[in-house]
Amino acid sequence: MSAILLENDLLHYEVLGRGKPVFFLHGWFGSWRYWIPAMQAVSLDYRAYAFDLWGFGDSAKNQKYSLAEQAQMIFDFMDKMGIFRAALIGHGLGALVAFEVAKHWPELVDRIMAIACPTRESQLEENALEKGDQISQKLVKDGLETNENLLADAKKNDLAAALITFSHETFIESAQSFEIPVTESLFVYGRQDPFVKCPKAEDFENLTDRQHLLVFEQSGHFPFLEESSKFNRLLGEFLTLTPGTELRDLQLKEEWKRRIR
């Protein structure tokens, strides 16, 4: 277990590999742990960091749960560790945090992969967080429920950390101000996601050559676990692209699913 003090608050993270830094940011009701397969996949060429965001897992339950405060945590970590630039891989809440970092400190962000990122209020399942204990059962599928460590981490989470960023008012404000940054941004969705609805093509009709949208047809909320081999191939290809390269030039191998039409 690795940890660092940021203004007297304990931040838990795990790190694997050597090379350029890649940050993995988990979603609502998650923790660093579900990134293990992706971290292992890139660790030969990159230094992979996975965090417990404030209020989650083994990090401090310090009420610093807004998107701005979570983004500040990433900035403070990079500043303290002497990391000048990193690729950000975010899932749900983590994707929103990644874009918040890019909004305030674009020079720190090499590229962003945003998985199950709700950019519009209409993408969220109504009353998702009001279902209490049913949430983890609905989110976790295809064997994830057998991962006792993953479920144990989820029990450590402060529900307020999810509620603050998932609240109706907060999310509307976030969605209204959401902007895709200039940096390379790849949006990834699962067609079967029961919580973050797969967007319509017109929702992303203004994407530039530096943004792209891909859909995993057989995945729900966790394409990086449900179709891990396909996802890790995509992740590796995305990370190796030269900055400024058109994301639409990503070779969609047969193992991957087709781009949304």
Tab-separated table of N, CA and C in Angstrom, residues 140-216:
chain	number	residue	atom	x	y	z
A	140	VAL	N	-22.352	-4.289	-10.442
A	140	VAL	CA	-21.409	-5.392	-10.528
A	140	VAL	C	-22.034	-6.572	-11.252
A	141	LYS	N	-21.375	-7.049	-12.302
A	141	LYS	CA	-21.919	-8.154	-13.084
A	141	LYS	C	-20.779	-9.022	-13.595
A	142	ASP	N	-21.149	-10.148	-14.185
A	142	ASP	CA	-20.202	-11.029	-14.854
A	142	ASP	C	-19.002	-11.406	-13.987
A	143	GLY	N	-19.284	-11.820	-12.742
A	143	GLY	CA	-18.216	-12.332	-11.900
A	143	GLY	C	-17.589	-11.316	-10.987
A	144	LEU	N	-17.873	-10.033	-11.205
A	144	LEU	CA	-17.295	-9.031	-10.317
A	144	LEU	C	-17.780	-9.212	-8.890
A	145	GLU	N	-18.993	-9.751	-8.740
A	145	GLU	CA	-19.542	-9.901	-7.398
A	145	GLU	C	-18.754	-10.910	-6.566
A	146	THR	N	-17.940	-11.722	-7.215
A	146	THR	CA	-17.140	-12.699	-6.485
A	146	THR	C	-15.831	-12.106	-5.987
A	147	ASN	N	-15.529	-10.910	-6.395
A	147	ASN	CA	-14.288	-10.278	-5.969
A	147	ASN	C	-14.490	-9.672	-4.591
A	148	GLU	N	-14.152	-10.435	-3.559
A	148	GLU	CA	-14.407	-10.000	-2.191
A	148	GLU	C	-13.642	-8.722	-1.853
A	149	ASN	N	-12.433	-8.587	-2.386
A	149	ASN	CA	-11.653	-7.387	-2.096
A	149	ASN	C	-12.313	-6.146	-2.677
A	150	LEU	N	-12.862	-6.274	-3.883
A	150	LEU	CA	-13.535	-5.141	-4.513
A	150	LEU	C	-14.736	-4.713	-3.694
A	151	LEU	N	-15.515	-5.676	-3.253
A	151	LEU	CA	-16.691	-5.353	-2.453
A	151	LEU	C	-16.292	-4.810	-1.086
A	152	ALA	N	-15.199	-5.330	-0.533
A	152	ALA	CA	-14.732	-4.821	0.758
A	152	ALA	C	-14.314	-3.366	0.646
A	153	ASP	N	-13.664	-3.012	-0.456
A	153	ASP	CA	-13.288	-1.619	-0.673
A	153	ASP	C	-14.518	-0.736	-0.771
A	154	ALA	N	-15.544	-1.222	-1.470
A	154	ALA	CA	-16.757	-0.425	-1.650
A	154	ALA	C	-17.410	-0.100	-0.310
A	155	LYS	N	-17.302	-1.023	0.645
A	155	LYS	CA	-17.906	-0.799	1.961
A	155	LYS	C	-17.186	0.299	2.743
A	156	LYS	N	-15.957	0.613	2.349
A	156	LYS	CA	-15.203	1.664	3.031
A	156	LYS	C	-15.604	3.057	2.561
A	157	ASN	N	-16.313	3.129	1.432
A	157	ASN	CA	-16.592	4.421	0.828
A	157	ASN	C	-17.563	5.239	1.663
A	158	ASP	N	-17.329	6.530	1.700
A	158	ASP	CA	-18.256	7.468	2.320
A	158	ASP	C	-19.325	7.791	1.288
A	159	LEU	N	-20.562	7.411	1.552
A	159	LEU	CA	-21.639	7.618	0.586
A	159	LEU	C	-21.741	9.076	0.160
A	160	ALA	N	-21.396	9.978	1.051
A	160	ALA	CA	-21.474	11.405	0.724
A	160	ALA	C	-20.561	11.768	-0.437
A	161	ALA	N	-19.443	11.043	-0.585
A	161	ALA	CA	-18.514	11.341	-1.673
A	161	ALA	C	-19.167	11.119	-3.029
A	162	ALA	N	-20.037	10.123	-3.114
A	162	ALA	CA	-20.768	9.889	-4.354
A	162	ALA	C	-21.967	10.818	-4.473
A	163	LEU	N	-22.676	11.011	-3.370
A	163	LEU	CA	-23.901	11.812	-3.407
A	163	LEU	C	-23.639	13.247	-3.834
A	164	ILE	N	-22.539	13.828	-3.373
A	164	ILE	CA	-22.257	15.228	-3.677
A	164	ILE	C	-22.112	15.445	-5.172
A	165	THR	N	-21.391	14.561	-5.854
A	165	THR	CA	-21.170	14.745	-7.285
A	165	THR	C	-22.276	14.139	-8.128
A	166	PHE	N	-23.118	13.295	-7.524
A	166	PHE	CA	-24.185	12.634	-8.269
A	166	PHE	C	-25.532	13.302	-8.022
A	167	SER	N	-25.562	14.318	-7.174
A	167	SER	CA	-26.831	14.969	-6.871
A	167	SER	C	-27.380	15.650	-8.107
A	168	HIS	N	-28.687	15.776	-8.162
A	168	HIS	CA	-29.358	16.352	-9.323
A	168	HIS	C	-28.829	17.757	-9.612
A	169	GLU	N	-28.772	18.597	-8.583
A	169	GLU	CA	-28.375	19.982	-8.784
A	169	GLU	C	-26.912	20.084	-9.203
A	170	THR	N	-26.063	19.332	-8.530
A	170	THR	CA	-24.637	19.390	-8.839
A	170	THR	C	-24.366	18.891	-10.239
A	171	PHE	N	-25.036	17.804	-10.623
A	171	PHE	CA	-24.752	17.261	-11.937
A	171	PHE	C	-25.257	18.169	-13.045
A	172	ILE	N	-26.436	18.773	-12.868
A	172	ILE	CA	-26.939	19.702	-13.881
A	172	ILE	C	-25.944	20.840	-14.083
A	173	GLU	N	-25.440	21.377	-12.971
A	173	GLU	CA	-24.458	22.462	-13.059
A	173	GLU	C	-23.206	21.993	-13.785
A	174	SER	N	-22.757	20.779	-13.468
A	174	SER	CA	-21.570	20.236	-14.110
A	174	SER	C	-21.805	20.008	-15.594
A	175	ALA	N	-22.971	19.445	-15.951
A	175	ALA	CA	-23.271	19.153	-17.345
A	175	ALA	C	-23.387	20.430	-18.165
A	176	GLN	N	-23.983	21.449	-17.578
A	176	GLN	CA	-24.158	22.700	-18.298
A	176	GLN	C	-22.826	23.380	-18.589
A	177	SER	N	-21.866	23.181	-17.712
A	177	SER	CA	-20.563	23.826	-17.893
A	177	SER	C	-19.534	22.893	-18.528
A	178	PHE	N	-19.958	21.666	-18.879
A	178	PHE	CA	-19.015	20.682	-19.400
A	178	PHE	C	-18.477	21.115	-20.754
A	179	GLU	N	-17.174	21.057	-20.878
A	179	GLU	CA	-16.523	21.368	-22.134
A	179	GLU	C	-15.469	20.305	-22.410
A	180	ILE	N	-15.429	19.836	-23.655
A	180	ILE	CA	-14.388	18.897	-24.038
A	180	ILE	C	-13.091	19.678	-24.224
A	181	PRO	N	-12.021	19.312	-23.542
A	181	PRO	CA	-10.779	20.083	-23.638
A	181	PRO	C	-10.107	19.925	-24.992
A	182	VAL	N	-9.127	20.765	-25.214
A	182	VAL	CA	-8.401	20.729	-26.478
A	182	VAL	C	-7.589	19.451	-26.598
A	183	THR	N	-7.154	18.904	-25.479
A	183	THR	CA	-6.319	17.714	-25.504
A	183	THR	C	-7.058	16.520	-26.098
A	184	GLU	N	-6.304	15.522	-26.543
A	184	GLU	CA	-6.904	14.317	-27.102
A	184	GLU	C	-7.821	13.669	-26.069
A	185	SER	N	-9.061	13.396	-26.472
A	185	SER	CA	-10.061	12.838	-25.555
A	185	SER	C	-10.809	11.718	-26.253
A	186	LEU	N	-10.747	10.534	-25.674
A	186	LEU	CA	-11.449	9.377	-26.211
A	186	LEU	C	-12.570	8.997	-25.256
A	187	PHE	N	-13.802	9.004	-25.756
A	187	PHE	CA	-14.970	8.644	-24.958
A	187	PHE	C	-15.322	7.186	-25.225
A	188	VAL	N	-15.498	6.419	-24.161
A	188	VAL	CA	-15.798	4.991	-24.268
A	188	VAL	C	-17.062	4.693	-23.467
A	189	TYR	N	-18.006	3.983	-24.092
A	189	TYR	CA	-19.257	3.632	-23.420
A	189	TYR	C	-19.561	2.157	-23.624
A	190	GLY	N	-20.353	1.604	-22.700
A	190	GLY	CA	-20.885	0.259	-22.853
A	190	GLY	C	-22.336	0.353	-23.294
A	191	ARG	N	-22.672	-0.336	-24.341
A	191	ARG	CA	-24.036	-0.259	-24.878
A	191	ARG	C	-25.068	-0.719	-23.856
A	192	GLN	N	-24.691	-1.663	-22.979
A	192	GLN	CA	-25.631	-2.237	-22.014
A	192	GLN	C	-25.552	-1.566	-20.640
A	193	ASP	N	-24.912	-0.419	-20.548
A	193	ASP	CA	-24.732	0.259	-19.263
A	193	ASP	C	-26.083	0.640	-18.665
A	194	PRO	N	-26.408	0.147	-17.463
A	194	PRO	CA	-27.707	0.453	-16.859
A	194	PRO	C	-27.745	1.790	-16.128
A	195	PHE	N	-26.594	2.446	-15.987
A	195	PHE	CA	-26.549	3.691	-15.223
A	195	PHE	C	-26.232	4.905	-16.077
A	196	VAL	N	-25.235	4.807	-16.915
A	196	VAL	CA	-24.894	5.909	-17.816
A	196	VAL	C	-25.282	5.477	-19.223
A	197	LYS	N	-26.339	6.066	-19.715
A	197	LYS	CA	-26.871	5.653	-21.005
A	197	LYS	C	-25.895	5.996	-22.126
A	198	CYS	N	-25.802	5.093	-23.082
A	198	CYS	CA	-24.949	5.327	-24.238
A	198	CYS	C	-25.472	6.551	-24.994
A	199	PRO	N	-24.621	7.510	-25.311
A	199	PRO	CA	-25.097	8.740	-25.944
A	199	PRO	C	-25.562	8.512	-27.373
A	200	LYS	N	-26.378	9.421	-27.824
A	200	LYS	CA	-26.787	9.426	-29.220
A	200	LYS	C	-25.690	10.081	-30.049
A	201	ALA	N	-25.657	9.727	-31.325
A	201	ALA	CA	-24.608	10.260	-32.191
A	201	ALA	C	-24.620	11.778	-32.214
A	202	GLU	N	-25.822	12.375	-32.210
A	202	GLU	CA	-25.907	13.832	-32.287
A	202	GLU	C	-25.364	14.519	-31.036
A	203	ASP	N	-25.287	13.781	-29.923
A	203	ASP	CA	-24.738	14.370	-28.703
A	203	ASP	C	-23.260	14.713	-28.857
A	204	PHE	N	-22.587	14.036	-29.785
A	204	PHE	CA	-21.159	14.251	-29.988
A	204	PHE	C	-20.854	14.649	-31.430
A	205	GLU	N	-21.794	15.314	-32.067
A	205	GLU	CA	-21.620	15.641	-33.480
A	205	GLU	C	-20.553	16.701	-33.718
A	206	ASN	N	-20.172	17.428	-32.674
A	206	ASN	CA	-19.189	18.498	-32.840
A	206	ASN	C	-17.778	18.084	-32.437
A	207	LEU	N	-17.523	16.796	-32.361
A	207	LEU	CA	-16.179	16.341	-32.021
A	207	LEU	C	-15.179	16.770	-33.085
A	208	THR	N	-13.990	17.143	-32.648
A	208	THR	CA	-12.927	17.494	-33.577
A	208	THR	C	-12.102	16.249	-33.884
A	209	ASP	N	-11.054	16.433	-34.677
A	209	ASP	CA	-10.180	15.307	-34.997
A	209	ASP	C	-9.408	14.821	-33.773
A	210	ARG	N	-9.419	15.604	-32.706
A	210	ARG	CA	-8.692	15.233	-31.492
A	210	ARG	C	-9.599	14.555	-30.470
A	211	GLN	N	-10.847	14.311	-30.852
A	211	GLN	CA	-11.769	13.577	-29.990
A	211	GLN	C	-12.392	12.424	-30.775
A	212	HIS	N	-12.829	11.422	-30.043
A	212	HIS	CA	-13.373	10.235	-30.704
A	212	HIS	C	-14.315	9.540	-29.730
A	213	LEU	N	-15.216	8.751	-30.270
A	213	LEU	CA	-16.210	8.043	-29.465
A	213	LEU	C	-16.277	6.591	-29.893
A	214	LEU	N	-16.165	5.685	-28.939
A	214	LEU	CA	-16.237	4.252	-29.202
A	214	LEU	C	-17.240	3.607	-28.258
A	215	VAL	N	-17.924	2.583	-28.755
A	215	VAL	CA	-18.926	1.878	-27.957
A	215	VAL	C	-18.599	0.390	-27.929
A	216	PHE	N	-18.552	-0.180	-26.738
A	216	PHE	CA	-18.409	-1.625	-26.568
A	216	PHE	C	-19.808	-2.213	-26.472
